[in-house]
């Protein structure tokens, strides 16, 4: 679906990996850390005529989608959700429909059946699908609704990720205020989650290199074009998953344009460096903290008050790894990220033209849907 070069996403990842490979052998520093927006979900109340256009588009596309198993590997995929009248996933090209994690998909759901909720939901991964593409191809081209309709939308969730080369999740001890729940999952490498899934803030830490390798392995030899370059070094990802509330009224979800002033969600996350001198019990406590969190480690260690105070003092004195300076990271990289995200929706017709949005008609939809799909 769409007329975007199928290598665009892979090329951007390859550039990032090449930059990371140039890091010296002594490890990463702050300049090597990359911040990205890895997921965004928006809710908005669209006027009836815009909702009707979405229904019309979905119905027209459905007539061109093949039936049977091929439907799931098509760049356009209509799916059922009991909370919405109609839902679809769209990929920017046929190859992307085979991408194992589905991270490159744009999701649209409208006709909400939940009382009091906004009638339409959009979600995508801005690091895989930039806003200019979404505004140009999806909104202006396919749905035929103005991209600035999102100005009044609210953010139901946003995922922000920091990628640290030459670091591993097994080597990190982390803590976050009031987060007592720590879960570990061992699939495609280790994934550690801090906080409950239903909470307003969740932190997921995992080895991105292992995830890339596992994702590539699902593509086989016929879809090599979609495989991401695997870094030659370890790549740690720290991902903060937020359900942000409005700065004006905390009882309401945050508005899209309020993201400009989003408080730094990484600032409270503490990554503990290893102190130089630890006794046997303190080393064991630090090892447990890497898997169960610092709070759990202190409980299991059964330190006396004096021993616990001494251990915490050593951690505080050791500080954080040289690459973990969340305030500087946020100040240097977030303003550019959020500007790239919001500008196409504030000024939908400004900037460079997006290939595939000109001379749009129903034939273009049919051609996109009936292109040869790989077996």
Short mmCIF file of C-alpha atoms in Angstrom, two decimals:
data_model
loop_
_atom_site.label_atom_id
_atom_site.label_comp_id
_atom_site.label_asym_id
_atom_site.label_seq_id
_atom_site.Cartn_x
_atom_site.Cartn_y
_atom_site.Cartn_z
CA UNK A 1 0.00 0.00 0.00
CA UNK A 2 1.49 3.33 -1.01
CA UNK A 3 4.44 4.24 -3.19
CA UNK A 4 7.27 4.43 -0.67
CA UNK A 5 10.67 2.85 -1.43
CA UNK A 6 10.66 -0.53 0.34
CA UNK A 7 14.24 -0.02 1.53
CA UNK A 8 13.67 3.32 3.27
CA UNK A 9 13.13 1.90 6.75
CA UNK A 10 15.99 -0.60 6.45
CA UNK A 11 18.37 2.08 5.17
CA UNK A 12 17.63 4.34 8.15
CA UNK A 13 18.34 1.48 10.55
CA UNK A 14 21.54 0.62 8.68
CA UNK A 15 22.76 4.20 9.11
CA UNK A 16 22.14 4.05 12.85
CA UNK A 17 23.94 0.72 13.13
CA UNK A 18 26.93 2.03 11.15
CA UNK A 19 27.20 5.03 13.47
CA UNK A 20 27.02 2.78 16.50
CA UNK A 21 29.73 0.48 15.11
CA UNK A 22 32.15 3.40 15.11
CA UNK A 23 32.04 3.64 18.91
CA UNK A 24 35.40 3.04 20.53
CA UNK A 25 36.06 -0.20 22.36
CA UNK A 26 35.92 1.48 25.75
CA UNK A 27 32.11 1.54 25.55
CA UNK A 28 29.34 4.03 24.98
CA UNK A 29 29.02 7.59 26.21
CA UNK A 30 26.13 10.05 26.12
CA UNK A 31 26.77 11.04 22.49
CA UNK A 32 26.25 7.43 21.41
CA UNK A 33 22.78 7.11 22.96
CA UNK A 34 19.88 7.51 20.53
CA UNK A 35 16.40 8.61 21.57
CA UNK A 36 13.35 7.66 19.49
CA UNK A 37 9.56 7.62 19.63
CA UNK A 38 8.76 3.94 19.24
CA UNK A 39 4.97 3.96 19.45
CA UNK A 40 2.08 6.42 19.44
CA UNK A 41 -1.67 5.94 19.89
CA UNK A 42 -4.11 8.84 19.42
CA UNK A 43 -7.85 9.26 19.96
CA UNK A 44 -9.86 11.95 18.21
CA UNK A 45 -13.50 12.88 17.59
CA UNK A 46 -13.88 13.25 13.84
CA UNK A 47 -16.95 14.89 12.28
CA UNK A 48 -19.44 12.47 10.65
CA UNK A 49 -18.33 13.29 7.10
CA UNK A 50 -14.72 12.30 7.88
CA UNK A 51 -15.82 9.08 9.56
CA UNK A 52 -17.90 8.33 6.45
CA UNK A 53 -14.82 8.79 4.25
CA UNK A 54 -12.91 6.23 6.32
CA UNK A 55 -15.77 3.73 6.00
CA UNK A 56 -15.88 4.37 2.25
CA UNK A 57 -12.15 3.82 1.89
CA UNK A 58 -12.23 0.57 3.89
CA UNK A 59 -15.18 -0.77 1.91
CA UNK A 60 -13.53 0.07 -1.42
CA UNK A 61 -10.24 -1.50 -0.42
CA UNK A 62 -11.92 -4.63 0.88
CA UNK A 63 -13.18 -5.45 -2.61
CA UNK A 64 -9.59 -5.69 -3.90
CA UNK A 65 -8.08 -7.70 -1.02
CA UNK A 66 -7.57 -11.42 -1.78
CA UNK A 67 -9.42 -13.98 0.31
CA UNK A 68 -8.02 -16.85 2.36
CA UNK A 69 -4.53 -16.93 3.87
CA UNK A 70 -3.22 -14.27 1.45
CA UNK A 71 -5.27 -11.62 3.25
CA UNK A 72 -2.79 -11.58 6.12
CA UNK A 73 0.18 -10.77 3.86
CA UNK A 74 -1.52 -7.97 1.98
CA UNK A 75 -0.52 -4.30 2.50
CA UNK A 76 -4.12 -3.60 3.49
CA UNK A 77 -5.74 -5.74 6.18
CA UNK A 78 -9.21 -5.18 7.61
CA UNK A 79 -9.70 -6.74 11.03
CA UNK A 80 -12.41 -7.10 13.64
CA UNK A 81 -12.46 -5.32 17.00
CA UNK A 82 -15.60 -5.48 19.10
CA UNK A 83 -15.03 -1.94 20.37
CA UNK A 84 -15.03 -0.31 16.90
CA UNK A 85 -17.30 -0.35 13.87
CA UNK A 86 -14.43 -0.83 11.42
CA UNK A 87 -10.65 -1.32 11.75
CA UNK A 88 -7.77 -1.73 9.34
CA UNK A 89 -4.00 -2.04 9.21
CA UNK A 90 -2.06 -0.50 6.36
CA UNK A 91 1.58 -1.00 5.33
CA UNK A 92 3.55 1.32 3.09
CA UNK A 93 4.37 -1.44 0.63
CA UNK A 94 3.75 -5.12 0.04
CA UNK A 95 7.00 -6.30 1.58
CA UNK A 96 6.28 -4.59 4.88
CA UNK A 97 3.19 -6.76 5.30
CA UNK A 98 5.57 -9.66 5.96
CA UNK A 99 7.45 -7.85 8.70
CA UNK A 100 7.19 -10.25 11.71
CA UNK A 101 6.50 -7.78 14.53
CA UNK A 102 4.03 -5.59 12.64
CA UNK A 103 5.84 -2.50 13.92
CA UNK A 104 5.67 -0.78 10.53
CA UNK A 105 1.86 -0.93 10.33
CA UNK A 106 -0.46 2.07 10.52
CA UNK A 107 -3.68 1.24 12.40
CA UNK A 108 -6.98 3.09 12.02
CA UNK A 109 -10.14 2.27 13.97
CA UNK A 110 -13.36 4.27 13.86
CA UNK A 111 -16.94 4.02 15.04
CA UNK A 112 -16.08 3.56 18.72
CA UNK A 113 -18.70 1.63 20.71
CA UNK A 114 -17.34 2.65 24.11
CA UNK A 115 -19.52 5.21 25.90
CA UNK A 116 -17.77 8.53 26.43
CA UNK A 117 -14.77 7.69 24.23
CA UNK A 118 -13.65 9.54 21.11
CA UNK A 119 -14.91 7.96 17.91
CA UNK A 120 -11.60 7.29 16.13
CA UNK A 121 -8.20 5.85 17.04
CA UNK A 122 -4.93 6.04 15.08
CA UNK A 123 -1.69 4.31 16.05
CA UNK A 124 1.71 3.81 14.44
CA UNK A 125 5.42 3.63 15.20
CA UNK A 126 6.98 7.04 14.35
CA UNK A 127 10.47 5.51 14.16
CA UNK A 128 9.26 3.21 11.36
CA UNK A 129 6.67 5.49 9.75
CA UNK A 130 7.47 9.22 9.86
CA UNK A 131 4.74 11.81 10.24
CA UNK A 132 5.29 13.35 6.81
CA UNK A 133 4.51 9.99 5.23
CA UNK A 134 1.45 9.46 7.44
CA UNK A 135 0.12 12.95 6.68
CA UNK A 136 0.82 12.77 2.95
CA UNK A 137 -0.11 9.23 1.96
CA UNK A 138 -2.52 7.97 4.63
CA UNK A 139 -4.53 11.08 5.46
CA UNK A 140 -4.39 13.23 2.32
CA UNK A 141 -4.03 10.41 -0.17
CA UNK A 142 -5.99 7.39 1.00
CA UNK A 143 -8.44 8.54 3.67
CA UNK A 144 -9.02 11.92 2.02
CA UNK A 145 -9.20 13.77 5.32
CA UNK A 146 -6.96 16.66 6.42
CA UNK A 147 -3.98 15.66 8.57
CA UNK A 148 -4.53 18.63 10.87
CA UNK A 149 -7.61 16.85 12.23
CA UNK A 150 -5.16 15.35 14.75
CA UNK A 151 -4.44 18.70 16.36
CA UNK A 152 -7.36 18.15 18.74
CA UNK A 153 -6.50 14.50 19.43
CA UNK A 154 -5.43 13.08 22.79
CA UNK A 155 -2.57 10.69 23.46
CA UNK A 156 -3.64 7.33 24.89
CA UNK A 157 -0.06 6.02 24.86
CA UNK A 158 3.43 6.97 23.73
CA UNK A 159 6.57 4.84 23.86
CA UNK A 160 9.97 6.53 24.11
CA UNK A 161 13.12 4.47 23.64
CA UNK A 162 16.78 5.10 24.44
CA UNK A 163 19.25 2.81 22.62
CA UNK A 164 22.65 2.34 24.26
CA UNK A 165 25.35 0.50 22.30
CA UNK A 166 27.84 -1.81 24.02
CA UNK A 167 25.56 -2.34 27.03
CA UNK A 168 23.48 -5.36 28.10
CA UNK A 169 20.39 -5.73 30.24
CA UNK A 170 22.06 -8.43 32.37
CA UNK A 171 24.72 -5.94 33.46
CA UNK A 172 22.32 -3.25 34.67
CA UNK A 173 20.78 -2.66 38.08
CA UNK A 174 17.88 -0.20 37.83
CA UNK A 175 15.35 1.39 40.14
CA UNK A 176 12.38 3.72 39.75
CA UNK A 177 10.48 5.41 42.60
CA UNK A 178 7.43 3.46 43.85
CA UNK A 179 7.88 0.67 41.30
CA UNK A 180 7.83 -2.56 43.25
CA UNK A 181 6.89 -4.98 40.47
CA UNK A 182 9.72 -6.37 38.34
CA UNK A 183 9.07 -9.07 35.74
CA UNK A 184 11.49 -10.97 33.52
CA UNK A 185 10.75 -12.77 30.27
CA UNK A 186 13.27 -14.91 28.45
CA UNK A 187 12.36 -15.05 24.76
CA UNK A 188 14.60 -13.64 22.03
CA UNK A 189 16.90 -12.57 24.83
CA UNK A 190 15.95 -11.24 28.24
CA UNK A 191 13.29 -8.59 28.74
CA UNK A 192 12.86 -6.88 32.11
CA UNK A 193 9.75 -4.87 32.92
CA UNK A 194 9.41 -2.43 35.82
CA UNK A 195 5.91 -1.47 36.91
CA UNK A 196 2.49 -3.01 36.30
CA UNK A 197 1.08 -3.16 32.77
CA UNK A 198 -2.05 -1.23 33.73
CA UNK A 199 -0.07 1.64 35.26
CA UNK A 200 0.48 5.11 33.79
CA UNK A 201 4.21 4.44 33.44
CA UNK A 202 5.97 1.22 32.53
CA UNK A 203 9.65 0.61 31.80
CA UNK A 204 10.80 -2.19 29.51
CA UNK A 205 14.50 -2.99 29.21
CA UNK A 206 15.86 -5.52 26.75
CA UNK A 207 18.70 -6.41 24.39
CA UNK A 208 17.71 -4.93 21.04
CA UNK A 209 20.37 -6.92 19.19
CA UNK A 210 18.77 -10.21 20.24
CA UNK A 211 15.35 -8.93 19.17
CA UNK A 212 16.66 -7.96 15.72
CA UNK A 213 18.24 -11.40 15.25
CA UNK A 214 15.03 -13.17 16.28
CA UNK A 215 12.93 -10.98 13.96
CA UNK A 216 15.30 -11.56 11.02
CA UNK A 217 15.19 -15.32 11.55
CA UNK A 218 11.44 -15.33 10.83
CA UNK A 219 11.90 -13.82 7.38
CA UNK A 220 13.83 -16.64 5.74
CA UNK A 221 15.90 -16.13 2.58
CA UNK A 222 13.20 -14.70 0.32
CA UNK A 223 12.65 -11.54 2.34
CA UNK A 224 16.26 -10.51 2.92
CA UNK A 225 15.33 -6.95 1.91
CA UNK A 226 13.38 -6.57 5.14
CA UNK A 227 16.11 -7.84 7.44
CA UNK A 228 17.59 -5.24 9.75
CA UNK A 229 21.38 -5.09 9.98
CA UNK A 230 22.49 -6.83 13.17
CA UNK A 231 24.89 -4.69 15.23
CA UNK A 232 28.28 -6.28 15.85
CA UNK A 233 28.06 -5.14 19.48
CA UNK A 234 25.41 -5.38 22.20
CA UNK A 235 22.57 -2.86 22.02
CA UNK A 236 20.56 -2.10 25.14
CA UNK A 237 17.10 -0.54 24.79
CA UNK A 238 15.41 1.28 27.66
CA UNK A 239 11.80 1.96 26.70
CA UNK A 240 9.40 4.07 28.75
CA UNK A 241 5.75 3.35 27.97
CA UNK A 242 3.51 6.23 29.02
CA UNK A 243 -0.20 6.91 29.29
CA UNK A 244 0.31 10.65 29.75
CA UNK A 245 -2.18 12.93 31.44
CA UNK A 246 -2.85 16.56 30.64
CA UNK A 247 -0.67 19.14 32.34
CA UNK A 248 -3.74 21.38 32.65
CA UNK A 249 -6.08 18.72 34.04
CA UNK A 250 -4.45 15.47 35.28
CA UNK A 251 -7.85 13.74 35.15
CA UNK A 252 -7.77 13.96 31.33
CA UNK A 253 -5.39 12.40 28.79
CA UNK A 254 -2.67 14.62 27.36
CA UNK A 255 -3.40 16.48 24.14
CA UNK A 256 -1.18 15.81 21.15
CA UNK A 257 0.21 19.35 21.10
CA UNK A 258 0.99 19.13 24.82
CA UNK A 259 3.72 16.62 23.96
CA UNK A 260 5.94 19.64 23.29
CA UNK A 261 6.09 20.18 27.06
CA UNK A 262 6.10 16.51 28.09
CA UNK A 263 8.16 16.12 31.29
CA UNK A 264 11.23 13.93 30.93
CA UNK A 265 10.02 10.38 31.78
CA UNK A 266 13.60 9.06 32.02
CA UNK A 267 14.65 11.50 34.75
CA UNK A 268 13.49 9.30 37.65
CA UNK A 269 15.00 6.09 36.31
CA UNK A 270 18.21 5.27 38.13
CA UNK A 271 20.81 3.09 36.44
CA UNK A 272 23.33 2.07 39.06
CA UNK A 273 27.03 1.83 38.31
CA UNK A 274 28.97 -0.94 40.04
CA UNK A 275 30.79 0.37 43.14
CA UNK A 276 34.50 -0.34 43.34
CA UNK A 277 34.51 -2.09 46.71
CA UNK A 278 31.69 -4.45 47.68
CA UNK A 279 31.72 -7.28 50.15
CA UNK A 280 30.29 -10.70 49.34
CA UNK A 281 26.75 -9.96 50.53
CA UNK A 282 26.67 -6.64 48.72
CA UNK A 283 27.80 -8.26 45.46
CA UNK A 284 25.04 -10.84 45.80
CA UNK A 285 22.49 -8.08 46.48
CA UNK A 286 23.61 -6.21 43.36
CA UNK A 287 23.28 -9.38 41.28
CA UNK A 288 19.72 -9.90 42.54
CA UNK A 289 18.96 -6.23 41.80
CA UNK A 290 19.81 -6.82 38.14
CA UNK A 291 16.97 -9.33 37.88
CA UNK A 292 14.50 -8.48 40.63
CA UNK A 293 15.04 -4.78 41.19
CA UNK A 294 16.80 -2.95 44.00
CA UNK A 295 13.85 -2.98 46.39
CA UNK A 296 13.53 -6.77 46.16
CA UNK A 297 17.30 -7.21 46.50
CA UNK A 298 17.38 -5.20 49.73
CA UNK A 299 14.55 -7.31 51.13
CA UNK A 300 16.22 -10.63 50.31
CA UNK A 301 19.65 -9.52 51.54
CA UNK A 302 18.32 -9.06 55.09
CA UNK A 303 20.80 -6.29 55.76
CA UNK A 304 20.83 -4.61 59.12
CA UNK A 305 19.89 -0.91 58.96
CA UNK A 306 23.56 0.01 59.13
CA UNK A 307 24.53 -2.48 56.39
CA UNK A 308 21.73 -1.28 54.12
CA UNK A 309 22.74 2.33 54.66
CA UNK A 310 26.34 1.50 53.80
CA UNK A 311 25.32 -0.38 50.64
CA UNK A 312 23.06 2.43 49.42
CA UNK A 313 25.78 4.97 50.15
CA UNK A 314 28.19 3.00 47.96
CA UNK A 315 25.64 2.88 45.13
CA UNK A 316 25.03 6.61 45.39
CA UNK A 317 28.74 7.34 45.38
CA UNK A 318 29.31 5.13 42.33
CA UNK A 319 26.64 7.08 40.46
CA UNK A 320 25.51 5.95 36.99
CA UNK A 321 27.32 4.67 33.90
CA UNK A 322 28.90 7.38 31.78
CA UNK A 323 26.21 6.95 29.13
CA UNK A 324 23.26 7.54 31.47
CA UNK A 325 22.58 11.27 31.74
CA UNK A 326 18.81 11.43 31.15
CA UNK A 327 18.42 15.17 31.57
CA UNK A 328 21.06 15.96 28.96
CA UNK A 329 19.75 13.26 26.62
CA UNK A 330 16.25 14.70 26.80
CA UNK A 331 17.38 18.29 26.34
CA UNK A 332 19.53 17.46 23.31
CA UNK A 333 17.29 15.07 21.38
CA UNK A 334 13.63 15.32 22.40
CA UNK A 335 12.87 18.80 20.95
CA UNK A 336 13.95 17.68 17.46
CA UNK A 337 12.01 14.42 17.74
CA UNK A 338 8.77 16.05 18.78
CA UNK A 339 9.11 18.78 16.16
CA UNK A 340 9.48 16.15 13.41
CA UNK A 341 6.45 14.33 14.81
CA UNK A 342 4.08 17.30 15.06
CA UNK A 343 5.01 19.64 12.19
CA UNK A 344 3.27 17.69 9.37
CA UNK A 345 0.03 17.75 11.35
CA UNK A 346 0.26 21.42 12.23
CA UNK A 347 1.16 22.35 8.65
CA UNK A 348 -0.01 19.40 6.55
CA UNK A 349 0.76 21.00 3.18
CA UNK A 350 4.20 22.40 4.05
CA UNK A 351 7.58 20.88 3.40
CA UNK A 352 8.69 18.31 0.84
CA UNK A 353 6.07 16.54 -1.22
CA UNK A 354 5.54 12.88 -0.39
CA UNK A 355 5.90 10.49 -3.34
CA UNK A 356 2.63 8.81 -4.24
CA UNK A 357 0.26 11.52 -3.00
CA UNK A 358 -0.13 13.32 -6.29
CA UNK A 359 -2.69 12.26 -8.93
CA UNK A 360 -4.39 9.97 -6.44
CA UNK A 361 -7.44 8.04 -7.60
CA UNK A 362 -9.25 4.73 -7.10
CA UNK A 363 -7.05 2.99 -9.68
CA UNK A 364 -4.01 3.68 -7.50
CA UNK A 365 -5.73 1.93 -4.59
CA UNK A 366 -6.55 -1.07 -6.75
CA UNK A 367 -3.01 -1.33 -8.09
CA UNK A 368 -1.56 -1.12 -4.57
CA UNK A 369 -3.85 -3.87 -3.35
CA UNK A 370 -3.40 -6.25 -6.26
CA UNK A 371 0.40 -6.16 -6.57
CA UNK A 372 2.07 -9.54 -6.55
CA UNK A 373 2.44 -10.78 -2.98
CA UNK A 374 5.38 -13.03 -2.15
CA UNK A 375 4.46 -16.65 -1.33
#
